[in-house]
Amino acid sequence: MSRSDIRERLQLRPVINVAGTMTYLGSSIVVPEAIEAMNQILPEFVEMADLQRHASKVISRLTGSEAGFITTSCASGISMAVAGCMTGDDLLAIEKLPHYRGGKNEVIVQAGHLVNFGAPVEQAIRLTGAEVVSIGQATSCAPYQFEGAITERTAAAVYVISHHAVHYGQLPLPLFCEIAHRHGVPVIVDAASEYDLRRFLAEGADIVLYSGHKFLGGPTSGIVAGHKDRVRHAWLQNRGLARGMKVGKENIIGALAALEAWEKRDHQGIRLREKQILQLWENGLAGRVGVSVSQEADPTDNPLDRCKIALNPELARITAWDFAAELAAGSPPIIVRDHLVEHGYLYLDPCNLHPEEEHIVLKRIIEVLDQAANAPTARVTSWQERVASKQKALLQWPD
Ligand SMILES: *Cc1c(COP(=O)(O)O)cnc(C)c1O
């Protein structure tokens, strides 16, 4: 059976993902080790606390943490870690959230870190009943602004690593941790999409959170790692607000298998293959009128590069957003990385391709560019129209 059979049977479009690890596309290609492990555990019973004890050992080995556990997503990890900083091991307080008003209920975040990863990071914090105290302004935050915001009600400070976060003017993590710790405030790092499993704890974080279904290629899951007490307090939230975020045995096992596979993965070989794909695209598109192609490093320093395609709509006769829409609507549908498309460029991410798909991508791109170049009228819809129609489409689901 070919891997696209189930999509055909369900009449789902066989999308090719050059957007990155995106929840709306099914995140990532789950590694065979994880699929195998999930199949093995699914028909069995297991004592879940013991399974999470095992997870703790695996996570500690890979991250350098004292302890860890698997949850259902990085987003739930944020809520659980914050809740743990509010309740400690007070079992009654855990059951009372989000209405427990007993103690510390403020969480400090730099304004430039209040991103939306599909939902607002702020909401993952507020879900616990905590209030978010935003410090600094979008593009700047100074030590005095952090120190001045710390009160006896401060439960934690959250630090977000994301391509969506503002990339200048923010406090560096080691300084952020130093200030927080001087006042006894724990630091929670959202590192959902980061490859480096050790760096943020090494830089002082008390808890770090990763997605299991992004670069790791695990099933839908989140990894919580850090100091033992903090991790325990987060884990105890399974008896409270995290019940609705319950992680199954298969996703715990699958995430651990993906973590262990990550340890053994041929990272250099994969990087080399990705570089070859980028070169193929760059060569294939070089010299086209109104199109400039380059390679760009990942903005959060993950060891990966992407192909950047900038379009001059006067010369290419199509805007970057119309180009992205055309690729998405075509056959096969190709979904590009388009969060900066209003600036006239988009990216192709090489990390989630099956073998040979890079050629299909290049062929379709050339077809769409040729069609645009030869069409009687240029394809230029207004940006405001596109913004409005995106929201309209959202509100029409499921019909
Ligand atoms: C993807 C992402 C999340 C959410 O991760 P999930 O595991 O899908 O919940 C949170 N924060 C950042 C910075 C992300 O990129």
mmCIF file of C-alpha atoms and ligand atoms in Angstrom:
data_model
loop_
_atom_site.group_PDB
_atom_site.id
_atom_site.type_symbol
_atom_site.label_atom_id
_atom_site.label_comp_id
_atom_site.label_asym_id
_atom_site.label_seq_id
_atom_site.Cartn_x
_atom_site.Cartn_y
_atom_site.Cartn_z
ATOM 1 C CA MET A 1 0.000 0.000 0.000
ATOM 2 C CA SER A 2 1.447 3.358 -0.930
ATOM 3 C CA ARG A 3 1.571 5.918 1.832
ATOM 4 C CA SER A 4 -0.969 8.151 0.121
ATOM 5 C CA ASP A 5 -3.658 5.467 -0.131
ATOM 6 C CA ILE A 6 -5.558 6.434 2.965
ATOM 7 C CA ARG A 7 -5.818 10.009 1.800
ATOM 8 C CA GLU A 8 -7.169 8.885 -1.553
ATOM 9 C CA ARG A 9 -9.707 6.610 0.102
ATOM 10 C CA LEU A 10 -10.928 9.461 2.279
ATOM 11 C CA GLN A 11 -10.830 11.903 -0.634
ATOM 12 C CA LEU A 12 -8.264 14.046 1.126
ATOM 13 C CA ARG A 13 -5.821 16.016 -0.970
ATOM 14 C CA PRO A 14 -2.279 14.552 -1.084
ATOM 15 C CA VAL A 15 -0.541 17.713 0.080
ATOM 16 C CA ILE A 16 3.191 18.208 -0.224
ATOM 17 C CA ASN A 17 4.502 20.117 2.751
ATOM 18 C CA VAL A 18 7.195 22.727 2.171
ATOM 19 C CA ALA A 19 5.772 24.925 4.937
ATOM 20 C CA GLY A 20 7.555 23.354 7.915
ATOM 21 C CA THR A 21 6.200 21.402 10.873
ATOM 22 C CA MET A 22 2.695 22.792 10.909
ATOM 23 C CA THR A 23 -0.171 21.600 13.085
ATOM 24 C CA TYR A 24 -2.670 22.425 10.344
ATOM 25 C CA LEU A 25 -0.901 19.974 8.008
ATOM 26 C CA GLY A 26 -0.420 17.149 10.488
ATOM 27 C CA SER A 27 2.873 18.403 11.927
ATOM 28 C CA SER A 28 5.598 16.055 10.671
ATOM 29 C CA ILE A 29 6.493 12.708 9.166
ATOM 30 C CA VAL A 30 6.378 10.380 12.160
ATOM 31 C CA VAL A 31 9.570 8.308 12.303
ATOM 32 C CA PRO A 32 9.260 4.513 11.842
ATOM 33 C CA GLU A 33 10.647 3.856 15.338
ATOM 34 C CA ALA A 34 7.741 5.785 16.865
ATOM 35 C CA ILE A 35 5.116 4.077 14.695
ATOM 36 C CA GLU A 36 6.502 0.667 15.641
ATOM 37 C CA ALA A 37 6.578 1.450 19.362
ATOM 38 C CA MET A 38 3.026 2.809 19.272
ATOM 39 C CA ASN A 39 1.769 -0.321 17.557
ATOM 40 C CA GLN A 40 3.393 -2.446 20.229
ATOM 41 C CA ILE A 41 1.886 -0.665 23.221
ATOM 42 C CA LEU A 42 -1.618 -0.018 21.871
ATOM 43 C CA PRO A 43 -3.111 -3.440 22.713
ATOM 44 C CA GLU A 44 -1.411 -3.647 26.145
ATOM 45 C CA PHE A 45 -2.116 -2.254 29.607
ATOM 46 C CA VAL A 46 0.615 -0.399 31.365
ATOM 47 C CA GLU A 47 0.897 1.447 34.675
ATOM 48 C CA MET A 48 0.956 4.991 33.446
ATOM 49 C CA ALA A 49 2.897 6.439 36.386
ATOM 50 C CA ASP A 50 5.625 3.868 35.733
ATOM 51 C CA LEU A 51 5.585 4.640 32.031
ATOM 52 C CA GLN A 52 6.078 8.318 32.857
ATOM 53 C CA ARG A 53 8.873 7.341 35.300
ATOM 54 C CA HIS A 54 10.559 5.625 32.400
ATOM 55 C CA ALA A 55 9.932 8.734 30.283
ATOM 56 C CA SER A 56 11.576 10.813 32.980
ATOM 57 C CA LYS A 57 14.796 8.784 32.649
ATOM 58 C CA VAL A 58 14.871 9.008 28.847
ATOM 59 C CA ILE A 59 14.127 12.740 28.903
ATOM 60 C CA SER A 60 16.793 13.366 31.538
ATOM 61 C CA ARG A 61 19.390 11.518 29.500
ATOM 62 C CA LEU A 62 18.639 13.566 26.399
ATOM 63 C CA THR A 63 18.097 16.987 27.929
ATOM 64 C CA GLY A 64 20.371 16.935 30.965
ATOM 65 C CA SER A 65 17.335 17.568 33.212
ATOM 66 C CA GLU A 66 16.660 16.056 36.641
ATOM 67 C CA ALA A 67 13.255 14.800 35.538
ATOM 68 C CA GLY A 68 10.646 14.998 32.817
ATOM 69 C CA PHE A 69 7.408 13.623 31.428
ATOM 70 C CA ILE A 70 5.427 13.481 28.230
ATOM 71 C CA THR A 71 2.256 15.469 27.808
ATOM 72 C CA THR A 72 -0.056 15.966 24.902
ATOM 73 C CA SER A 73 1.559 19.055 23.365
ATOM 74 C CA CYS A 74 3.944 21.866 24.097
ATOM 75 C CA ALA A 75 0.914 24.112 24.611
ATOM 76 C CA SER A 76 -0.398 21.852 27.380
ATOM 77 C CA GLY A 77 3.129 21.763 28.803
ATOM 78 C CA ILE A 78 3.022 25.548 29.158
ATOM 79 C CA SER A 79 -0.281 25.390 31.072
ATOM 80 C CA MET A 80 0.922 22.521 33.258
ATOM 81 C CA ALA A 81 4.286 24.095 34.048
ATOM 82 C CA VAL A 82 2.674 27.417 34.941
ATOM 83 C CA ALA A 83 -0.013 25.692 37.043
ATOM 84 C CA GLY A 84 2.706 23.750 38.855
ATOM 85 C CA CYS A 85 4.475 26.984 39.753
ATOM 86 C CA MET A 86 1.187 28.279 41.188
ATOM 87 C CA THR A 87 0.089 25.220 43.177
ATOM 88 C CA GLY A 88 3.278 23.383 44.076
ATOM 89 C CA ASP A 89 2.157 19.981 45.385
ATOM 90 C CA ASP A 90 -1.042 21.295 47.013
ATOM 91 C CA LEU A 91 -3.508 18.704 45.708
ATOM 92 C CA LEU A 92 -6.535 20.760 46.679
ATOM 93 C CA ALA A 93 -5.203 23.822 44.907
ATOM 94 C CA ILE A 94 -4.639 21.670 41.809
ATOM 95 C CA GLU A 95 -8.324 20.719 41.779
ATOM 96 C CA LYS A 96 -9.434 24.303 42.262
ATOM 97 C CA LEU A 97 -7.621 25.878 39.335
ATOM 98 C CA PRO A 98 -8.380 28.135 37.533
ATOM 99 C CA HIS A 99 -10.270 29.655 40.462
ATOM 100 C CA TYR A 100 -7.708 29.086 43.201
ATOM 101 C CA ARG A 101 -6.757 32.503 44.462
ATOM 102 C CA GLY A 102 -4.522 31.403 47.296
ATOM 103 C CA GLY A 103 -1.098 32.514 46.287
ATOM 104 C CA LYS A 104 1.063 33.417 43.367
ATOM 105 C CA ASN A 105 -0.899 34.028 40.186
ATOM 106 C CA GLU A 106 1.130 36.365 38.002
ATOM 107 C CA VAL A 107 3.311 35.231 35.114
ATOM 108 C CA ILE A 108 5.801 37.570 33.515
ATOM 109 C CA VAL A 109 6.431 37.516 29.754
ATOM 110 C CA GLN A 110 8.318 39.944 27.521
ATOM 111 C CA ALA A 111 5.910 41.753 25.169
ATOM 112 C CA GLY A 112 7.969 40.637 22.174
ATOM 113 C CA HIS A 113 7.371 37.012 23.169
ATOM 114 C CA LEU A 114 3.566 37.136 23.220
ATOM 115 C CA VAL A 115 3.240 35.234 19.945
ATOM 116 C CA ASN A 116 0.518 33.149 18.369
ATOM 117 C CA PHE A 117 1.614 29.604 17.507
ATOM 118 C CA GLY A 118 -1.857 28.648 16.276
ATOM 119 C CA ALA A 119 -3.315 29.988 19.513
ATOM 120 C CA PRO A 120 -1.970 32.748 21.763
ATOM 121 C CA VAL A 121 0.855 31.709 24.103
ATOM 122 C CA GLU A 122 -0.782 34.092 26.552
ATOM 123 C CA GLN A 123 -3.925 31.958 26.622
ATOM 124 C CA ALA A 124 -1.975 28.794 27.449
ATOM 125 C CA ILE A 125 -0.803 30.694 30.544
ATOM 126 C CA ARG A 126 -4.176 32.248 31.428
ATOM 127 C CA LEU A 127 -5.895 28.868 31.214
ATOM 128 C CA THR A 128 -4.518 28.186 34.695
ATOM 129 C CA GLY A 129 -6.173 31.280 36.118
ATOM 130 C CA ALA A 130 -2.871 33.161 36.116
ATOM 131 C CA GLU A 131 -2.605 36.704 34.866
ATOM 132 C CA VAL A 132 -0.010 37.561 32.272
ATOM 133 C CA VAL A 133 2.170 40.515 33.160
ATOM 134 C CA SER A 134 3.688 41.805 29.946
ATOM 135 C CA ILE A 135 7.008 43.599 30.337
ATOM 136 C CA GLY A 136 8.779 46.034 28.047
ATOM 137 C CA GLN A 137 7.388 46.909 24.645
ATOM 138 C CA ALA A 138 7.118 44.801 21.498
ATOM 139 C CA THR A 139 10.673 45.531 20.404
ATOM 140 C CA SER A 140 12.513 46.246 23.630
ATOM 141 C CA CYS A 141 12.844 44.943 27.156
ATOM 142 C CA ALA A 142 15.369 46.060 29.754
ATOM 143 C CA PRO A 143 16.427 44.453 33.049
ATOM 144 C CA TYR A 144 14.730 47.215 35.109
ATOM 145 C CA GLN A 145 11.407 46.475 33.408
ATOM 146 C CA PHE A 146 11.682 42.825 34.430
ATOM 147 C CA GLU A 147 12.810 43.521 37.991
ATOM 148 C CA GLY A 148 10.136 46.165 38.447
ATOM 149 C CA ALA A 149 7.400 43.700 37.485
ATOM 150 C CA ILE A 150 8.352 41.030 40.024
ATOM 151 C CA THR A 151 6.076 41.006 43.076
ATOM 152 C CA GLU A 152 5.232 38.551 45.853
ATOM 153 C CA ARG A 153 2.481 37.279 43.525
ATOM 154 C CA THR A 154 4.863 36.340 40.715
ATOM 155 C CA ALA A 155 4.520 32.601 40.069
ATOM 156 C CA ALA A 156 6.857 32.254 37.089
ATOM 157 C CA ALA A 157 8.392 33.938 34.083
ATOM 158 C CA VAL A 158 7.890 32.472 30.608
ATOM 159 C CA TYR A 159 10.473 32.815 27.828
ATOM 160 C CA VAL A 160 9.440 31.964 24.258
ATOM 161 C CA ILE A 161 11.785 30.817 21.484
ATOM 162 C CA SER A 162 9.973 31.209 18.177
ATOM 163 C CA HIS A 163 10.418 32.526 14.668
ATOM 164 C CA HIS A 164 7.317 34.607 15.455
ATOM 165 C CA ALA A 165 8.924 36.296 18.486
ATOM 166 C CA VAL A 166 10.639 39.661 18.062
ATOM 167 C CA HIS A 167 14.287 38.928 17.332
ATOM 168 C CA TYR A 168 15.964 41.993 18.737
ATOM 169 C CA GLY A 169 15.759 44.056 21.875
ATOM 170 C CA GLN A 170 14.737 41.113 24.094
ATOM 171 C CA LEU A 171 16.566 39.976 27.225
ATOM 172 C CA PRO A 172 18.972 37.110 26.491
ATOM 173 C CA LEU A 173 17.903 33.928 28.284
ATOM 174 C CA PRO A 174 20.914 33.681 30.660
ATOM 175 C CA LEU A 175 20.307 37.252 31.885
ATOM 176 C CA PHE A 176 16.544 36.619 32.084
ATOM 177 C CA CYS A 177 17.246 33.586 34.298
ATOM 178 C CA GLU A 178 19.745 35.458 36.439
ATOM 179 C CA ILE A 179 17.256 38.239 37.201
ATOM 180 C CA ALA A 180 14.391 35.779 37.828
ATOM 181 C CA HIS A 181 16.442 33.572 40.129
ATOM 182 C CA ARG A 182 17.741 36.518 42.120
ATOM 183 C CA HIS A 183 14.086 37.030 43.115
ATOM 184 C CA GLY A 184 13.236 33.343 43.498
ATOM 185 C CA VAL A 185 11.132 33.249 40.321
ATOM 186 C CA PRO A 186 11.254 30.062 38.205
ATOM 187 C CA VAL A 187 11.776 30.353 34.437
ATOM 188 C CA ILE A 188 9.746 28.288 31.964
ATOM 189 C CA VAL A 189 11.102 28.152 28.401
ATOM 190 C CA ASP A 190 8.825 27.377 25.471
ATOM 191 C CA ALA A 191 11.258 25.776 23.022
ATOM 192 C CA ALA A 192 8.581 23.953 21.015
ATOM 193 C CA SER A 193 10.406 24.006 17.684
ATOM 194 C CA GLU A 194 14.024 23.965 18.804
ATOM 195 C CA TYR A 195 16.481 21.220 17.894
ATOM 196 C CA ASP A 196 18.793 21.809 20.842
ATOM 197 C CA LEU A 197 17.558 19.663 23.716
ATOM 198 C CA ARG A 198 20.138 20.805 26.285
ATOM 199 C CA ARG A 199 20.864 24.471 25.728
ATOM 200 C CA PHE A 200 17.981 26.155 27.536
ATOM 201 C CA LEU A 201 18.310 24.158 30.756
ATOM 202 C CA ALA A 202 22.057 24.740 30.577
ATOM 203 C CA GLU A 203 21.375 28.481 30.292
ATOM 204 C CA GLY A 204 19.371 28.414 33.507
ATOM 205 C CA ALA A 205 15.775 27.467 32.693
ATOM 206 C CA ASP A 206 13.891 25.631 35.460
ATOM 207 C CA ILE A 207 11.551 23.946 33.000
ATOM 208 C CA VAL A 208 11.832 23.628 29.248
ATOM 209 C CA LEU A 209 9.064 22.502 26.908
ATOM 210 C CA TYR A 210 9.362 20.934 23.464
ATOM 211 C CA SER A 211 6.885 19.617 20.932
ATOM 212 C CA GLY A 212 7.199 15.903 20.253
ATOM 213 C CA HIS A 213 5.576 16.217 16.832
ATOM 214 C CA LYS A 214 7.778 18.883 15.320
ATOM 215 C CA PHE A 215 11.452 18.281 14.480
ATOM 216 C CA LEU A 216 11.485 15.057 16.521
ATOM 217 C CA GLY A 217 8.970 13.361 14.246
ATOM 218 C CA GLY A 218 6.995 11.876 17.115
ATOM 219 C CA PRO A 219 3.224 11.561 17.503
ATOM 220 C CA THR A 220 1.268 14.514 18.883
ATOM 221 C CA SER A 221 2.998 15.116 22.203
ATOM 222 C CA GLY A 222 4.932 17.531 24.349
ATOM 223 C CA ILE A 223 8.071 17.099 26.416
ATOM 224 C CA VAL A 224 8.415 18.680 29.850
ATOM 225 C CA ALA A 225 11.943 18.656 31.305
ATOM 226 C CA GLY A 226 13.588 20.384 34.229
ATOM 227 C CA HIS A 227 14.155 20.451 37.960
ATOM 228 C CA LYS A 228 12.564 17.520 39.733
ATOM 229 C CA ASP A 229 10.189 19.458 42.011
ATOM 230 C CA ARG A 230 9.013 21.743 39.224
ATOM 231 C CA VAL A 231 8.451 18.782 36.914
ATOM 232 C CA ARG A 232 6.547 16.883 39.627
ATOM 233 C CA HIS A 233 4.318 19.895 40.296
ATOM 234 C CA ALA A 234 3.574 20.173 36.577
ATOM 235 C CA TRP A 235 2.876 16.424 36.305
ATOM 236 C CA LEU A 236 0.422 16.569 39.234
ATOM 237 C CA GLN A 237 -1.802 18.819 37.101
ATOM 238 C CA ASN A 238 -2.953 15.613 35.393
ATOM 239 C CA ARG A 239 -5.281 15.392 38.416
ATOM 240 C CA GLY A 240 -6.674 18.794 37.546
ATOM 241 C CA LEU A 241 -6.770 21.081 34.568
ATOM 242 C CA ALA A 242 -4.563 18.826 32.433
ATOM 243 C CA ARG A 243 -7.126 16.028 32.440
ATOM 244 C CA GLY A 244 -8.593 17.483 29.274
ATOM 245 C CA MET A 245 -5.072 17.336 27.824
ATOM 246 C CA LYS A 246 -4.641 13.654 28.612
ATOM 247 C CA VAL A 247 -1.813 11.947 26.810
ATOM 248 C CA GLY A 248 -2.256 8.295 25.847
ATOM 249 C CA LYS A 249 0.177 5.429 26.371
ATOM 250 C CA GLU A 250 0.816 5.287 22.614
ATOM 251 C CA ASN A 251 1.822 8.930 22.419
ATOM 252 C CA ILE A 252 4.134 8.633 25.423
ATOM 253 C CA ILE A 253 5.829 5.571 23.958
ATOM 254 C CA GLY A 254 5.908 7.130 20.498
ATOM 255 C CA ALA A 255 7.427 10.381 21.736
ATOM 256 C CA LEU A 256 10.130 8.469 23.634
ATOM 257 C CA ALA A 257 10.938 6.365 20.587
ATOM 258 C CA ALA A 258 11.226 9.555 18.533
ATOM 259 C CA LEU A 259 13.533 11.062 21.167
ATOM 260 C CA GLU A 260 15.776 8.010 21.135
ATOM 261 C CA ALA A 261 15.756 7.952 17.328
ATOM 262 C CA TRP A 262 16.760 11.620 17.352
ATOM 263 C CA GLU A 263 19.813 10.666 19.396
ATOM 264 C CA LYS A 264 20.904 8.234 16.695
ATOM 265 C CA ARG A 265 19.749 10.145 13.649
ATOM 266 C CA ASP A 266 22.261 10.933 10.925
ATOM 267 C CA HIS A 267 21.927 14.683 11.409
ATOM 268 C CA GLN A 268 24.789 15.503 9.068
ATOM 269 C CA GLY A 269 23.421 13.291 6.326
ATOM 270 C CA ILE A 270 19.988 14.871 6.651
ATOM 271 C CA ARG A 271 21.471 18.363 6.534
ATOM 272 C CA LEU A 272 23.393 17.423 3.416
ATOM 273 C CA ARG A 273 20.251 16.117 1.721
ATOM 274 C CA GLU A 274 18.381 19.297 2.633
ATOM 275 C CA LYS A 275 21.222 21.388 1.219
ATOM 276 C CA GLN A 276 21.056 19.427 -2.035
ATOM 277 C CA ILE A 277 17.321 20.064 -2.270
ATOM 278 C CA LEU A 278 17.843 23.795 -1.691
ATOM 279 C CA GLN A 279 20.509 23.852 -4.373
ATOM 280 C CA LEU A 280 18.209 22.024 -6.802
ATOM 281 C CA TRP A 281 15.509 24.650 -6.267
ATOM 282 C CA GLU A 282 17.928 27.553 -6.459
ATOM 283 C CA ASN A 283 19.478 26.300 -9.692
ATOM 284 C CA GLY A 284 16.097 25.450 -11.168
ATOM 285 C CA LEU A 285 14.731 28.950 -10.591
ATOM 286 C CA ALA A 286 17.868 30.981 -11.257
ATOM 287 C CA GLY A 287 17.633 33.708 -13.885
ATOM 288 C CA ARG A 288 13.834 33.896 -14.090
ATOM 289 C CA VAL A 289 12.475 37.395 -14.627
ATOM 290 C CA GLY A 290 11.039 38.967 -11.484
ATOM 291 C CA VAL A 291 12.061 36.033 -9.271
ATOM 292 C CA SER A 292 14.951 36.061 -6.834
ATOM 293 C CA VAL A 293 15.963 32.925 -5.018
ATOM 294 C CA SER A 294 18.299 32.582 -2.076
ATOM 295 C CA GLN A 295 18.958 30.424 0.954
ATOM 296 C CA GLU A 296 18.195 31.725 4.408
ATOM 297 C CA ALA A 297 19.222 30.365 7.794
ATOM 298 C CA ASP A 298 16.578 29.487 10.381
ATOM 299 C CA PRO A 299 15.790 32.583 12.494
ATOM 300 C CA THR A 300 16.050 30.732 15.822
ATOM 301 C CA ASP A 301 19.397 29.130 14.954
ATOM 302 C CA ASN A 302 18.172 25.615 14.313
ATOM 303 C CA PRO A 303 20.674 23.933 11.990
ATOM 304 C CA LEU A 304 18.528 24.237 8.885
ATOM 305 C CA ASP A 305 18.120 26.567 5.925
ATOM 306 C CA ARG A 306 15.179 27.397 3.736
ATOM 307 C CA CYS A 307 14.751 28.487 0.147
ATOM 308 C CA LYS A 308 13.505 32.072 -0.058
ATOM 309 C CA ILE A 309 11.610 33.061 -3.193
ATOM 310 C CA ALA A 310 10.931 36.769 -3.677
ATOM 311 C CA LEU A 311 8.616 37.893 -6.473
ATOM 312 C CA ASN A 312 8.470 41.254 -8.147
ATOM 313 C CA PRO A 313 4.794 41.291 -9.161
ATOM 314 C CA GLU A 314 5.367 43.747 -12.012
ATOM 315 C CA LEU A 315 7.910 41.458 -13.662
ATOM 316 C CA ALA A 316 6.751 38.018 -12.512
ATOM 317 C CA ARG A 317 3.132 39.146 -13.082
ATOM 318 C CA ILE A 318 1.961 37.468 -9.895
ATOM 319 C CA THR A 319 2.143 38.460 -6.242
ATOM 320 C CA ALA A 320 3.808 36.215 -3.700
ATOM 321 C CA TRP A 321 0.436 35.497 -2.030
ATOM 322 C CA ASP A 322 -1.313 34.683 -5.285
ATOM 323 C CA PHE A 323 1.610 32.420 -6.125
ATOM 324 C CA ALA A 324 1.285 30.621 -2.777
ATOM 325 C CA ALA A 325 -2.477 30.273 -3.270
ATOM 326 C CA GLU A 326 -2.003 28.881 -6.783
ATOM 327 C CA LEU A 327 0.466 26.270 -5.544
ATOM 328 C CA ALA A 328 -1.896 25.286 -2.729
ATOM 329 C CA ALA A 329 -4.854 24.983 -5.082
ATOM 330 C CA GLY A 330 -3.024 22.949 -7.728
ATOM 331 C CA SER A 331 -2.443 19.277 -8.206
ATOM 332 C CA PRO A 332 -0.675 18.042 -6.224
ATOM 333 C CA PRO A 333 -1.315 20.754 -3.637
ATOM 334 C CA ILE A 334 1.933 22.321 -2.457
ATOM 335 C CA ILE A 335 1.796 24.251 0.790
ATOM 336 C CA VAL A 336 4.577 26.801 1.192
ATOM 337 C CA ARG A 337 5.811 28.723 4.231
ATOM 338 C CA ASP A 338 3.910 31.971 3.853
ATOM 339 C CA HIS A 339 3.908 33.886 7.132
ATOM 340 C CA LEU A 340 5.943 36.725 5.561
ATOM 341 C CA VAL A 341 4.231 36.653 2.186
ATOM 342 C CA GLU A 342 2.900 40.220 2.527
ATOM 343 C CA HIS A 343 6.501 41.391 2.079
ATOM 344 C CA GLY A 344 6.611 39.745 -1.329
ATOM 345 C CA TYR A 345 8.448 36.560 -0.430
ATOM 346 C CA LEU A 346 7.829 33.051 0.754
ATOM 347 C CA TYR A 347 9.928 30.119 1.841
ATOM 348 C CA LEU A 348 10.235 26.467 0.921
ATOM 349 C CA ASP A 349 11.150 24.304 3.887
ATOM 350 C CA PRO A 350 13.006 21.123 2.883
ATOM 351 C CA CYS A 351 12.520 19.231 6.171
ATOM 352 C CA ASN A 352 9.257 17.416 5.597
ATOM 353 C CA LEU A 353 9.610 16.016 2.097
ATOM 354 C CA HIS A 354 9.349 12.407 1.067
ATOM 355 C CA PRO A 355 11.986 11.263 -1.443
ATOM 356 C CA GLU A 356 11.591 12.803 -4.902
ATOM 357 C CA GLU A 357 8.933 15.313 -3.842
ATOM 358 C CA GLU A 358 11.479 18.114 -4.282
ATOM 359 C CA HIS A 359 11.305 17.552 -8.055
ATOM 360 C CA ILE A 360 7.503 17.738 -8.063
ATOM 361 C CA VAL A 361 7.729 20.991 -6.113
ATOM 362 C CA LEU A 362 10.184 22.518 -8.583
ATOM 363 C CA LYS A 363 8.159 21.402 -11.594
ATOM 364 C CA ARG A 364 4.936 22.902 -10.216
ATOM 365 C CA ILE A 365 6.651 26.162 -9.294
ATOM 366 C CA ILE A 366 7.999 26.530 -12.812
ATOM 367 C CA GLU A 367 4.568 25.743 -14.261
ATOM 368 C CA VAL A 368 2.873 28.376 -12.116
ATOM 369 C CA LEU A 369 5.545 30.988 -12.895
ATOM 370 C CA ASP A 370 5.293 30.252 -16.631
ATOM 371 C CA GLN A 371 1.511 30.471 -16.545
ATOM 372 C CA ALA A 372 1.683 33.810 -14.756
ATOM 373 C CA ALA A 373 4.279 35.166 -17.167
ATOM 374 C CA ASN A 374 2.172 34.215 -20.182
ATOM 375 C CA ALA A 375 -1.294 35.085 -18.864
ATOM 376 C CA PRO A 376 -3.082 37.990 -20.585
ATOM 377 C CA THR A 377 -3.501 39.794 -17.260
ATOM 378 C CA ALA A 378 -1.222 39.890 -14.243
ATOM 379 C CA ARG A 379 -2.442 38.013 -11.175
ATOM 380 C CA VAL A 380 -2.504 40.671 -8.502
ATOM 381 C CA THR A 381 -5.186 40.458 -5.829
ATOM 382 C CA SER A 382 -4.996 43.045 -3.093
ATOM 383 C CA TRP A 383 -3.450 42.068 0.212
ATOM 384 C CA GLN A 384 -6.460 43.340 2.130
ATOM 385 C CA GLU A 385 -8.725 41.127 0.073
ATOM 386 C CA ARG A 386 -6.591 38.117 0.912
ATOM 387 C CA VAL A 387 -6.621 38.896 4.657
ATOM 388 C CA ALA A 388 -10.402 39.254 4.645
ATOM 389 C CA SER A 389 -11.052 36.100 2.610
ATOM 390 C CA LYS A 390 -8.817 34.023 4.882
ATOM 391 C CA GLN A 391 -10.970 34.871 7.885
ATOM 392 C CA LYS A 392 -14.169 34.294 5.926
ATOM 393 C CA ALA A 393 -13.009 30.807 4.914
ATOM 394 C CA LEU A 394 -12.180 29.993 8.527
ATOM 395 C CA LEU A 395 -15.670 30.827 9.694
ATOM 396 C CA GLN A 396 -17.259 28.597 7.072
ATOM 397 C CA TRP A 397 -15.951 25.286 8.415
ATOM 398 C CA PRO A 398 -17.201 22.562 7.992
ATOM 399 C CA ASP A 399 -19.100 23.597 4.866
HETATM 400 C C1 LIG B 1 4.389 24.980 17.856
HETATM 401 C C2 LIG B 1 4.624 25.863 18.995
HETATM 402 C C3 LIG B 1 3.902 25.700 20.171
HETATM 403 C C4 LIG B 1 2.808 24.704 20.284
HETATM 404 O O1 LIG B 1 3.309 23.420 20.257
HETATM 405 P P1 LIG B 1 2.306 22.190 20.326
HETATM 406 O O2 LIG B 1 3.166 21.073 20.742
HETATM 407 O O3 LIG B 1 1.762 22.022 18.951
HETATM 408 O O4 LIG B 1 1.270 22.546 21.310
HETATM 409 C C5 LIG B 1 4.190 26.504 21.245
HETATM 410 N N1 LIG B 1 5.140 27.436 21.171
HETATM 411 C C6 LIG B 1 5.858 27.640 20.059
HETATM 412 C C7 LIG B 1 6.926 28.669 20.066
HETATM 413 C C8 LIG B 1 5.622 26.861 18.927
HETATM 414 O O5 LIG B 1 6.342 27.043 17.820
#
